[in-house]
mmCIF file of N, CA and C in Angstrom:
data_model
loop_
_atom_site.group_PDB
_atom_site.id
_atom_site.type_symbol
_atom_site.label_atom_id
_atom_site.label_comp_id
_atom_site.label_asym_id
_atom_site.label_seq_id
_atom_site.Cartn_x
_atom_site.Cartn_y
_atom_site.Cartn_z
ATOM 1 N N ALA D 75 11.002 -6.715 4.355
ATOM 2 C CA ALA D 75 11.858 -5.820 3.600
ATOM 3 C C ALA D 75 12.560 -4.847 4.546
ATOM 4 N N MET D 76 11.851 -4.391 5.568
ATOM 5 C CA MET D 76 12.472 -3.449 6.501
ATOM 6 C C MET D 76 13.634 -4.111 7.233
ATOM 7 N N LYS D 77 13.437 -5.331 7.681
ATOM 8 C CA LYS D 77 14.516 -6.057 8.346
ATOM 9 C C LYS D 77 15.689 -6.252 7.395
ATOM 10 N N GLN D 78 15.367 -6.608 6.156
ATOM 11 C CA GLN D 78 16.403 -6.848 5.149
ATOM 12 C C GLN D 78 17.286 -5.619 4.955
ATOM 13 N N TYR D 79 16.698 -4.420 5.015
ATOM 14 C CA TYR D 79 17.449 -3.192 4.804
ATOM 15 C C TYR D 79 17.856 -2.505 6.106
ATOM 16 N N GLY D 80 17.696 -3.193 7.219
ATOM 17 C CA GLY D 80 18.149 -2.659 8.493
ATOM 18 C C GLY D 80 17.344 -1.497 9.017
ATOM 19 N N VAL D 81 16.084 -1.385 8.597
ATOM 20 C CA VAL D 81 15.214 -0.307 9.077
ATOM 21 C C VAL D 81 14.498 -0.814 10.330
ATOM 22 N N PRO D 82 14.634 -0.111 11.445
ATOM 23 C CA PRO D 82 13.977 -0.572 12.671
ATOM 24 C C PRO D 82 12.451 -0.542 12.526
ATOM 25 N N ILE D 83 11.804 -1.522 13.129
ATOM 26 C CA ILE D 83 10.340 -1.623 13.073
ATOM 27 C C ILE D 83 9.771 -1.109 14.387
ATOM 28 N N ASP D 84 8.930 -0.082 14.291
ATOM 29 C CA ASP D 84 8.280 0.498 15.460
ATOM 30 C C ASP D 84 6.850 -0.028 15.518
ATOM 31 N N PRO D 85 6.533 -0.889 16.478
ATOM 32 C CA PRO D 85 5.181 -1.461 16.551
ATOM 33 C C PRO D 85 4.079 -0.414 16.704
ATOM 34 N N ASP D 86 4.418 0.775 17.228
ATOM 35 C CA ASP D 86 3.414 1.839 17.363
ATOM 36 C C ASP D 86 2.948 2.352 16.000
ATOM 37 N N LEU D 87 3.742 2.098 14.958
ATOM 38 C CA LEU D 87 3.395 2.570 13.617
ATOM 39 C C LEU D 87 2.645 1.514 12.803
ATOM 40 N N ILE D 88 2.406 0.355 13.366
ATOM 41 C CA ILE D 88 1.692 -0.711 12.651
ATOM 42 C C ILE D 88 0.276 -0.773 13.208
ATOM 43 N N LEU D 89 -0.682 -0.431 12.363
ATOM 44 C CA LEU D 89 -2.085 -0.426 12.776
ATOM 45 C C LEU D 89 -2.879 -1.386 11.900
ATOM 46 N N ASN D 90 -3.804 -2.084 12.500
ATOM 47 C CA ASN D 90 -4.656 -3.006 11.749
ATOM 48 C C ASN D 90 -5.889 -2.285 11.242
ATOM 49 N N GLY D 91 -6.385 -2.765 10.119
ATOM 50 C CA GLY D 91 -7.594 -2.183 9.539
ATOM 51 C C GLY D 91 -8.433 -3.262 8.881
ATOM 52 N N ASN D 92 -9.524 -2.837 8.249
ATOM 53 C CA ASN D 92 -10.431 -3.793 7.616
ATOM 54 C C ASN D 92 -10.517 -3.596 6.107
ATOM 55 N N PHE D 93 -9.525 -2.942 5.517
ATOM 56 C CA PHE D 93 -9.419 -2.713 4.079
ATOM 57 C C PHE D 93 -10.399 -1.681 3.546
ATOM 58 N N GLY D 94 -11.095 -0.957 4.417
ATOM 59 C CA GLY D 94 -12.037 0.059 3.975
ATOM 60 C C GLY D 94 -11.472 1.466 4.100
ATOM 61 N N PHE D 95 -12.110 2.393 3.402
ATOM 62 C CA PHE D 95 -11.744 3.808 3.418
ATOM 63 C C PHE D 95 -11.666 4.336 4.851
ATOM 64 N N ARG D 96 -12.702 4.057 5.625
ATOM 65 C CA ARG D 96 -12.790 4.557 7.004
ATOM 66 C C ARG D 96 -11.640 4.042 7.858
ATOM 67 N N SER D 97 -11.206 2.839 7.578
ATOM 68 C CA SER D 97 -10.124 2.221 8.329
ATOM 69 C C SER D 97 -8.816 2.997 8.160
ATOM 70 N N GLY D 98 -8.501 3.404 6.939
ATOM 71 C CA GLY D 98 -7.309 4.214 6.693
ATOM 72 C C GLY D 98 -7.417 5.581 7.329
ATOM 73 N N TYR D 99 -8.591 6.153 7.240
ATOM 74 C CA TYR D 99 -8.863 7.455 7.853
ATOM 75 C C TYR D 99 -8.652 7.386 9.366
ATOM 76 N N THR D 100 -9.246 6.386 9.982
ATOM 77 C CA THR D 100 -9.170 6.218 11.433
ATOM 78 C C THR D 100 -7.735 5.984 11.893
ATOM 79 N N ALA D 101 -6.964 5.226 11.132
ATOM 80 C CA ALA D 101 -5.576 4.941 11.506
ATOM 81 C C ALA D 101 -4.759 6.233 11.576
ATOM 82 N N VAL D 102 -4.922 7.104 10.587
ATOM 83 C CA VAL D 102 -4.178 8.372 10.593
ATOM 84 C C VAL D 102 -4.620 9.228 11.775
ATOM 85 N N MET D 103 -5.907 9.297 12.016
ATOM 86 C CA MET D 103 -6.399 10.100 13.133
ATOM 87 C C MET D 103 -5.888 9.557 14.466
ATOM 88 N N MET D 104 -5.781 8.236 14.573
ATOM 89 C CA MET D 104 -5.278 7.628 15.795
ATOM 90 C C MET D 104 -3.800 7.990 16.007
ATOM 91 N N LEU D 105 -3.001 7.906 14.951
ATOM 92 C CA LEU D 105 -1.591 8.293 15.054
ATOM 93 C C LEU D 105 -1.462 9.761 15.448
ATOM 94 N N HIS D 106 -2.309 10.584 14.873
ATOM 95 C CA HIS D 106 -2.278 12.017 15.178
ATOM 96 C C HIS D 106 -2.636 12.275 16.653
ATOM 97 N N ARG D 107 -3.696 11.615 17.127
ATOM 98 C CA ARG D 107 -4.109 11.797 18.531
ATOM 99 C C ARG D 107 -3.010 11.341 19.487
ATOM 100 N N ARG D 108 -2.320 10.269 19.124
ATOM 101 C CA ARG D 108 -1.245 9.741 19.978
ATOM 102 C C ARG D 108 0.059 10.539 19.817
ATOM 103 N N ARG D 109 0.057 11.490 18.889
ATOM 104 C CA ARG D 109 1.238 12.316 18.601
ATOM 105 C C ARG D 109 2.446 11.469 18.200
ATOM 106 N N ILE D 110 2.168 10.428 17.401
ATOM 107 C CA ILE D 110 3.226 9.563 16.892
ATOM 108 C C ILE D 110 3.659 10.113 15.534
ATOM 109 N N PRO D 111 4.909 10.571 15.408
ATOM 110 C CA PRO D 111 5.353 11.150 14.134
ATOM 111 C C PRO D 111 5.562 10.078 13.064
ATOM 112 N N PHE D 112 5.232 10.438 11.824
ATOM 113 C CA PHE D 112 5.443 9.533 10.688
ATOM 114 C C PHE D 112 5.602 10.372 9.434
ATOM 115 N N THR D 113 6.315 9.813 8.461
ATOM 116 C CA THR D 113 6.547 10.539 7.202
ATOM 117 C C THR D 113 6.014 9.777 5.997
ATOM 118 N N ALA D 114 5.538 8.560 6.216
ATOM 119 C CA ALA D 114 5.024 7.759 5.103
ATOM 120 C C ALA D 114 3.983 6.778 5.616
ATOM 121 N N ILE D 115 3.090 6.403 4.701
ATOM 122 C CA ILE D 115 2.073 5.397 4.995
ATOM 123 C C ILE D 115 2.107 4.374 3.872
ATOM 124 N N VAL D 116 2.194 3.111 4.246
ATOM 125 C CA VAL D 116 2.044 2.016 3.279
ATOM 126 C C VAL D 116 0.778 1.289 3.704
ATOM 127 N N ALA D 117 -0.273 1.455 2.917
ATOM 128 C CA ALA D 117 -1.568 0.868 3.246
ATOM 129 C C ALA D 117 -1.733 -0.481 2.564
ATOM 130 N N SER D 118 -2.526 -1.342 3.173
ATOM 131 C CA SER D 118 -2.750 -2.688 2.633
ATOM 132 C C SER D 118 -3.514 -2.682 1.324
ATOM 133 N N ASN D 119 -4.283 -1.630 1.079
ATOM 134 C CA ASN D 119 -4.968 -1.493 -0.207
ATOM 135 C C ASN D 119 -5.212 -0.010 -0.498
ATOM 136 N N ASP D 120 -5.695 0.262 -1.692
ATOM 137 C CA ASP D 120 -5.885 1.650 -2.114
ATOM 138 C C ASP D 120 -7.003 2.355 -1.351
ATOM 139 N N MET D 121 -8.066 1.641 -0.984
ATOM 140 C CA MET D 121 -9.150 2.297 -0.253
ATOM 141 C C MET D 121 -8.658 2.811 1.092
ATOM 142 N N MET D 122 -7.840 2.032 1.779
ATOM 143 C CA MET D 122 -7.280 2.490 3.050
ATOM 144 C C MET D 122 -6.351 3.677 2.815
ATOM 145 N N ALA D 123 -5.577 3.631 1.746
ATOM 146 C CA ALA D 123 -4.672 4.739 1.429
ATOM 147 C C ALA D 123 -5.460 6.010 1.143
ATOM 148 N N LEU D 124 -6.553 5.893 0.419
ATOM 149 C CA LEU D 124 -7.381 7.071 0.122
ATOM 150 C C LEU D 124 -8.023 7.628 1.389
ATOM 151 N N GLY D 125 -8.430 6.744 2.298
ATOM 152 C CA GLY D 125 -8.942 7.194 3.596
ATOM 153 C C GLY D 125 -7.877 7.932 4.386
ATOM 154 N N ALA D 126 -6.641 7.413 4.318
ATOM 155 C CA ALA D 126 -5.521 8.068 5.002
ATOM 156 C C ALA D 126 -5.284 9.453 4.417
ATOM 157 N N ILE D 127 -5.337 9.568 3.100
ATOM 158 C CA ILE D 127 -5.144 10.872 2.451
ATOM 159 C C ILE D 127 -6.231 11.857 2.880
ATOM 160 N N GLN D 128 -7.464 11.387 2.995
ATOM 161 C CA GLN D 128 -8.546 12.260 3.444
ATOM 162 C C GLN D 128 -8.269 12.785 4.855
ATOM 163 N N ALA D 129 -7.823 11.911 5.742
ATOM 164 C CA ALA D 129 -7.504 12.340 7.106
ATOM 165 C C ALA D 129 -6.352 13.336 7.101
ATOM 166 N N LEU D 130 -5.333 13.068 6.301
ATOM 167 C CA LEU D 130 -4.193 13.991 6.214
ATOM 168 C C LEU D 130 -4.644 15.366 5.729
ATOM 169 N N ARG D 131 -5.545 15.389 4.747
ATOM 170 C CA ARG D 131 -6.092 16.671 4.267
ATOM 171 C C ARG D 131 -6.763 17.434 5.394
ATOM 172 N N GLU D 132 -7.606 16.726 6.153
ATOM 173 C CA GLU D 132 -8.333 17.379 7.240
ATOM 174 C C GLU D 132 -7.389 17.900 8.320
ATOM 175 N N LEU D 133 -6.237 17.256 8.461
ATOM 176 C CA LEU D 133 -5.243 17.688 9.446
ATOM 177 C C LEU D 133 -4.269 18.712 8.870
ATOM 178 N N ASN D 134 -4.525 19.130 7.627
ATOM 179 C CA ASN D 134 -3.655 20.078 6.919
ATOM 180 C C ASN D 134 -2.217 19.586 6.805
ATOM 181 N N ILE D 135 -2.078 18.287 6.576
ATOM 182 C CA ILE D 135 -0.770 17.670 6.348
ATOM 183 C C ILE D 135 -0.677 17.408 4.852
ATOM 184 N N SER D 136 0.329 17.970 4.213
ATOM 185 C CA SER D 136 0.403 17.881 2.754
ATOM 186 C C SER D 136 1.003 16.555 2.287
ATOM 187 N N VAL D 137 0.379 16.024 1.230
ATOM 188 C CA VAL D 137 0.814 14.789 0.566
ATOM 189 C C VAL D 137 1.359 15.206 -0.792
ATOM 190 N N PRO D 138 2.550 14.881 -1.174
ATOM 191 C CA PRO D 138 3.544 14.032 -0.519
ATOM 192 C C PRO D 138 4.617 14.805 0.236
ATOM 193 N N GLU D 139 4.501 16.126 0.330
ATOM 194 C CA GLU D 139 5.576 16.928 0.916
ATOM 195 C C GLU D 139 5.877 16.551 2.365
ATOM 196 N N GLU D 140 4.836 16.352 3.171
ATOM 197 C CA GLU D 140 5.046 16.014 4.581
ATOM 198 C C GLU D 140 4.897 14.518 4.847
ATOM 199 N N VAL D 141 3.928 13.893 4.197
ATOM 200 C CA VAL D 141 3.694 12.456 4.353
ATOM 201 C C VAL D 141 3.438 11.856 2.980
ATOM 202 N N GLU D 142 4.200 10.819 2.654
ATOM 203 C CA GLU D 142 4.005 10.092 1.403
ATOM 204 C C GLU D 142 3.070 8.920 1.671
ATOM 205 N N VAL D 143 2.244 8.563 0.666
ATOM 206 C CA VAL D 143 1.251 7.504 0.842
ATOM 207 C C VAL D 143 1.328 6.533 -0.330
ATOM 208 N N ILE D 144 1.339 5.248 -0.008
ATOM 209 C CA ILE D 144 1.313 4.195 -1.022
ATOM 210 C C ILE D 144 0.183 3.232 -0.678
ATOM 211 N N GLY D 145 -0.602 2.881 -1.693
ATOM 212 C CA GLY D 145 -1.640 1.880 -1.537
ATOM 213 C C GLY D 145 -1.218 0.595 -2.217
ATOM 214 N N CYS D 146 -2.175 -0.280 -2.417
ATOM 215 C CA CYS D 146 -1.866 -1.549 -3.058
ATOM 216 C C CYS D 146 -3.127 -2.067 -3.738
ATOM 217 N N ASP D 147 -3.140 -2.166 -5.003
ATOM 218 C CA ASP D 147 -4.091 -2.829 -5.898
ATOM 219 C C ASP D 147 -4.509 -2.001 -7.103
ATOM 220 N N ASP D 148 -4.148 -0.723 -7.157
ATOM 221 C CA ASP D 148 -4.367 0.137 -8.330
ATOM 222 C C ASP D 148 -5.815 0.155 -8.805
ATOM 223 N N ILE D 149 -6.733 0.482 -7.901
ATOM 224 C CA ILE D 149 -8.143 0.599 -8.271
ATOM 225 C C ILE D 149 -8.342 1.872 -9.093
ATOM 226 N N PRO D 150 -9.439 1.982 -9.841
ATOM 227 C CA PRO D 150 -9.663 3.171 -10.672
ATOM 228 C C PRO D 150 -9.617 4.490 -9.896
ATOM 229 N N PHE D 151 -10.047 4.513 -8.634
ATOM 230 C CA PHE D 151 -10.024 5.741 -7.842
ATOM 231 C C PHE D 151 -8.606 6.235 -7.584
ATOM 232 N N SER D 152 -7.605 5.394 -7.811
ATOM 233 C CA SER D 152 -6.215 5.772 -7.550
ATOM 234 C C SER D 152 -5.751 6.907 -8.443
ATOM 235 N N SER D 153 -6.421 7.100 -9.563
ATOM 236 C CA SER D 153 -5.986 8.141 -10.494
ATOM 237 C C SER D 153 -6.674 9.486 -10.233
ATOM 238 N N LEU D 154 -7.512 9.564 -9.191
ATOM 239 C CA LEU D 154 -8.139 10.834 -8.826
ATOM 240 C C LEU D 154 -7.136 11.703 -8.089
ATOM 241 N N GLN D 155 -7.435 12.979 -7.931
ATOM 242 C CA GLN D 155 -6.514 13.917 -7.287
ATOM 243 C C GLN D 155 -6.607 13.837 -5.776
ATOM 244 N N PRO D 156 -5.529 13.823 -5.012
ATOM 245 C CA PRO D 156 -4.197 13.633 -5.574
ATOM 246 C C PRO D 156 -4.039 12.191 -6.031
ATOM 247 N N THR D 157 -3.326 12.006 -7.098
ATOM 248 C CA THR D 157 -3.144 10.656 -7.608
ATOM 249 C C THR D 157 -2.356 9.834 -6.593
ATOM 250 N N LEU D 158 -2.669 8.550 -6.507
ATOM 251 C CA LEU D 158 -2.135 7.669 -5.475
ATOM 252 C C LEU D 158 -1.065 6.747 -6.034
ATOM 253 N N THR D 159 0.119 6.768 -5.431
ATOM 254 C CA THR D 159 1.137 5.779 -5.751
ATOM 255 C C THR D 159 0.630 4.445 -5.215
ATOM 256 N N THR D 160 0.755 3.405 -6.010
ATOM 257 C CA THR D 160 0.179 2.123 -5.630
ATOM 258 C C THR D 160 0.982 0.969 -6.209
ATOM 259 N N MET D 161 0.719 -0.203 -5.702
ATOM 260 C CA MET D 161 1.313 -1.426 -6.238
ATOM 261 C C MET D 161 0.246 -2.120 -7.083
ATOM 262 N N ARG D 162 0.533 -2.323 -8.354
ATOM 263 C CA ARG D 162 -0.379 -3.052 -9.234
ATOM 264 C C ARG D 162 -0.030 -4.531 -9.128
ATOM 265 N N ILE D 163 -0.971 -5.298 -8.604
ATOM 266 C CA ILE D 163 -0.758 -6.726 -8.380
ATOM 267 C C ILE D 163 -1.459 -7.496 -9.492
ATOM 268 N N PRO D 164 -0.779 -8.475 -10.107
ATOM 269 C CA PRO D 164 -1.398 -9.237 -11.196
ATOM 270 C C PRO D 164 -2.428 -10.242 -10.658
ATOM 271 N N LEU D 165 -3.584 -9.726 -10.239
ATOM 272 C CA LEU D 165 -4.591 -10.562 -9.601
ATOM 273 C C LEU D 165 -5.118 -11.663 -10.512
ATOM 274 N N GLU D 166 -5.275 -11.355 -11.798
ATOM 275 C CA GLU D 166 -5.780 -12.380 -12.718
ATOM 276 C C GLU D 166 -4.793 -13.544 -12.817
ATOM 277 N N LYS D 167 -3.526 -13.226 -12.936
ATOM 278 C CA LYS D 167 -2.492 -14.264 -13.006
ATOM 279 C C LYS D 167 -2.462 -15.069 -11.702
ATOM 280 N N PHE D 168 -2.600 -14.362 -10.578
ATOM 281 C CA PHE D 168 -2.621 -15.013 -9.278
ATOM 282 C C PHE D 168 -3.817 -15.958 -9.181
ATOM 283 N N GLY D 169 -4.991 -15.487 -9.598
ATOM 284 C CA GLY D 169 -6.202 -16.315 -9.560
ATOM 285 C C GLY D 169 -6.070 -17.556 -10.413
ATOM 286 N N ARG D 170 -5.493 -17.411 -11.593
ATOM 287 C CA ARG D 170 -5.288 -18.582 -12.460
ATOM 288 C C ARG D 170 -4.372 -19.601 -11.809
ATOM 289 N N ARG D 171 -3.302 -19.113 -11.174
ATOM 290 C CA ARG D 171 -2.342 -20.013 -10.528
ATOM 291 C C ARG D 171 -2.993 -20.746 -9.357
ATOM 292 N N VAL D 172 -3.764 -20.033 -8.559
ATOM 293 C CA VAL D 172 -4.462 -20.646 -7.431
ATOM 294 C C VAL D 172 -5.474 -21.681 -7.935
ATOM 295 N N ALA D 173 -6.210 -21.338 -8.987
ATOM 296 C CA ALA D 173 -7.188 -22.276 -9.544
ATOM 297 C C ALA D 173 -6.494 -23.539 -10.058
ATOM 298 N N SER D 174 -5.347 -23.385 -10.682
ATOM 299 C CA SER D 174 -4.588 -24.529 -11.179
ATOM 300 C C SER D 174 -4.150 -25.433 -10.025
ATOM 301 N N ILE D 175 -3.686 -24.831 -8.951
ATOM 302 C CA ILE D 175 -3.276 -25.610 -7.781
ATOM 303 C C ILE D 175 -4.477 -26.338 -7.184
ATOM 304 N N MET D 176 -5.601 -25.653 -7.092
ATOM 305 C CA MET D 176 -6.810 -26.284 -6.552
ATOM 306 C C MET D 176 -7.248 -27.465 -7.407
ATOM 307 N N MET D 177 -7.172 -27.297 -8.711
ATOM 308 C CA MET D 177 -7.555 -28.400 -9.608
ATOM 309 C C MET D 177 -6.618 -29.598 -9.412
ATOM 310 N N ASP D 178 -5.321 -29.338 -9.250
ATOM 311 C CA ASP D 178 -4.373 -30.418 -8.982
ATOM 312 C C ASP D 178 -4.707 -31.117 -7.670
ATOM 313 N N LEU D 179 -5.029 -30.350 -6.637
ATOM 314 C CA LEU D 179 -5.382 -30.942 -5.356
ATOM 315 C C LEU D 179 -6.640 -31.788 -5.448
ATOM 316 N N ILE D 180 -7.641 -31.280 -6.159
ATOM 317 C CA ILE D 180 -8.896 -32.025 -6.335
ATOM 318 C C ILE D 180 -8.643 -33.333 -7.078
ATOM 319 N N ALA D 181 -7.763 -33.279 -8.070
ATOM 320 C CA ALA D 181 -7.448 -34.470 -8.863
ATOM 321 C C ALA D 181 -6.503 -35.425 -8.134
ATOM 322 N N GLY D 182 -6.002 -34.998 -6.969
ATOM 323 C CA GLY D 182 -5.095 -35.851 -6.213
ATOM 324 C C GLY D 182 -3.654 -35.781 -6.684
ATOM 325 N N ASN D 183 -3.346 -34.816 -7.512
ATOM 326 C CA ASN D 183 -1.977 -34.648 -8.001
ATOM 327 C C ASN D 183 -1.141 -33.915 -6.960
ATOM 328 N N PRO D 184 0.149 -34.234 -6.890
ATOM 329 C CA PRO D 184 1.010 -33.509 -5.945
ATOM 330 C C PRO D 184 1.189 -32.050 -6.387
ATOM 331 N N VAL D 185 1.282 -31.194 -5.426
ATOM 332 C CA VAL D 185 1.469 -29.773 -5.705
ATOM 333 C C VAL D 185 2.900 -29.402 -5.320
ATOM 334 N N SER D 186 3.657 -28.971 -6.306
ATOM 335 C CA SER D 186 5.060 -28.631 -6.049
ATOM 336 C C SER D 186 5.218 -27.211 -5.516
ATOM 337 N N ASP D 187 4.333 -26.301 -5.925
ATOM 338 C CA ASP D 187 4.445 -24.895 -5.498
ATOM 339 C C ASP D 187 3.658 -24.670 -4.216
ATOM 340 N N LYS D 188 4.365 -24.574 -3.110
ATOM 341 C CA LYS D 188 3.689 -24.254 -1.846
ATOM 342 C C LYS D 188 3.564 -22.749 -1.679
ATOM 343 N N ASN D 189 4.435 -22.004 -2.354
ATOM 344 C CA ASN D 189 4.412 -20.545 -2.304
ATOM 345 C C ASN D 189 4.238 -20.004 -3.713
ATOM 346 N N ILE D 190 3.362 -19.049 -3.853
ATOM 347 C CA ILE D 190 3.151 -18.403 -5.139
ATOM 348 C C ILE D 190 3.771 -17.016 -5.038
ATOM 349 N N ARG D 191 4.665 -16.714 -5.949
ATOM 350 C CA ARG D 191 5.319 -15.410 -5.937
ATOM 351 C C ARG D 191 5.150 -14.771 -7.314
ATOM 352 N N LEU D 192 4.479 -13.632 -7.337
ATOM 353 C CA LEU D 192 4.276 -12.896 -8.573
ATOM 354 C C LEU D 192 4.835 -11.488 -8.399
ATOM 355 N N GLU D 193 5.355 -10.952 -9.463
ATOM 356 C CA GLU D 193 5.915 -9.599 -9.417
ATOM 357 C C GLU D 193 4.806 -8.558 -9.444
ATOM 358 N N ALA D 194 4.881 -7.607 -8.525
ATOM 359 C CA ALA D 194 3.972 -6.473 -8.524
ATOM 360 C C ALA D 194 4.683 -5.308 -9.206
ATOM 361 N N GLU D 195 3.898 -4.385 -9.722
ATOM 362 C CA GLU D 195 4.462 -3.223 -10.414
ATOM 363 C C GLU D 195 4.176 -1.971 -9.594
ATOM 364 N N LEU D 196 5.220 -1.210 -9.283
ATOM 365 C CA LEU D 196 5.054 0.043 -8.549
ATOM 366 C C LEU D 196 4.621 1.123 -9.531
ATOM 367 N N ILE D 197 3.445 1.704 -9.293
ATOM 368 C CA ILE D 197 2.904 2.777 -10.120
ATOM 369 C C ILE D 197 3.113 4.084 -9.348
ATOM 370 N N LEU D 198 4.111 4.857 -9.765
ATOM 371 C CA LEU D 198 4.424 6.112 -9.074
ATOM 372 C C LEU D 198 3.479 7.210 -9.527
ATOM 373 N N ARG D 199 2.836 7.841 -8.544
ATOM 374 C CA ARG D 199 1.931 8.948 -8.826
ATOM 375 C C ARG D 199 2.181 10.061 -7.815
ATOM 376 N N GLY D 200 1.223 10.932 -7.654
ATOM 377 C CA GLY D 200 1.419 12.160 -6.898
ATOM 378 C C GLY D 200 1.451 12.048 -5.388
ATOM 379 N N SER D 201 1.168 10.886 -4.795
ATOM 380 C CA SER D 201 1.158 10.801 -3.332
ATOM 381 C C SER D 201 2.529 10.487 -2.742
ATOM 382 N N THR D 202 3.535 10.345 -3.606
ATOM 383 C CA THR D 202 4.914 10.171 -3.138
ATOM 384 C C THR D 202 5.818 11.098 -3.927
ATOM 385 N N ARG D 203 6.952 11.432 -3.325
ATOM 386 C CA ARG D 203 7.937 12.260 -4.010
ATOM 387 C C ARG D 203 8.813 11.371 -4.866
ATOM 388 N N LYS D 204 9.334 11.917 -5.948
ATOM 389 C CA LYS D 204 10.267 11.166 -6.777
ATOM 390 C C LYS D 204 11.573 10.995 -6.033
ATOM 391 N N THR D 205 12.234 9.863 -6.242
ATOM 392 C CA THR D 205 13.540 9.655 -5.624
ATOM 393 C C THR D 205 14.592 10.415 -6.405
ATOM 394 N N LYS D 206 15.748 10.617 -5.812
ATOM 395 C CA LYS D 206 16.837 11.313 -6.487
ATOM 396 C C LYS D 206 17.211 10.589 -7.766
ATOM 397 N N GLN D 207 17.212 9.255 -7.717
ATOM 398 C CA GLN D 207 17.571 8.465 -8.889
ATOM 399 C C GLN D 207 16.584 8.692 -10.030
ATOM 400 N N GLU D 208 15.296 8.770 -9.713
ATOM 401 C CA GLU D 208 14.275 8.962 -10.744
ATOM 402 C C GLU D 208 14.325 10.358 -11.346
ATOM 403 N N THR D 209 14.686 11.349 -10.545
ATOM 404 C CA THR D 209 14.667 12.719 -11.043
ATOM 405 C C THR D 209 15.904 13.081 -11.835
ATOM 406 N N LYS D 210 16.947 12.241 -11.800
ATOM 407 C CA LYS D 210 18.166 12.546 -12.549
ATOM 408 C C LYS D 210 17.910 12.655 -14.043
ATOM 409 N N GLY D 211 17.069 11.776 -14.574
ATOM 410 C CA GLY D 211 16.821 11.773 -16.012
ATOM 411 C C GLY D 211 15.705 12.698 -16.428
ATOM 412 N N THR D 212 15.019 13.339 -15.475
ATOM 413 C CA THR D 212 13.889 14.208 -15.839
ATOM 414 C C THR D 212 14.175 15.660 -15.586
#
């Protein structure tokens, strides 16, 4: 998406994690120690995003005023304070589709769908600022 919109990709801002709370926390602390500036975090899942928010709190960096945070999977903890903007992924629908493909493969049937694409829903909450477009009607 960044390439599509002409946004340069800085490899120093891409950190790997293990999908845990501590992983998100550690990533923010690492960026801070390296003095790498950033204004947003897109985490691979909500637990990493919540860990990132905890680190930002400890560094007295305000969310979303100074750094916006987005997670992915909309776990129940996402609605705690501060509420977390997240991507709600239709995991049940995805699981059904994968199971259907597996059953076709087991039965020896050809599989036409090599790529599964499902729409995710952006759930806007308190860890990001509203866009100008969103605030026009409110």
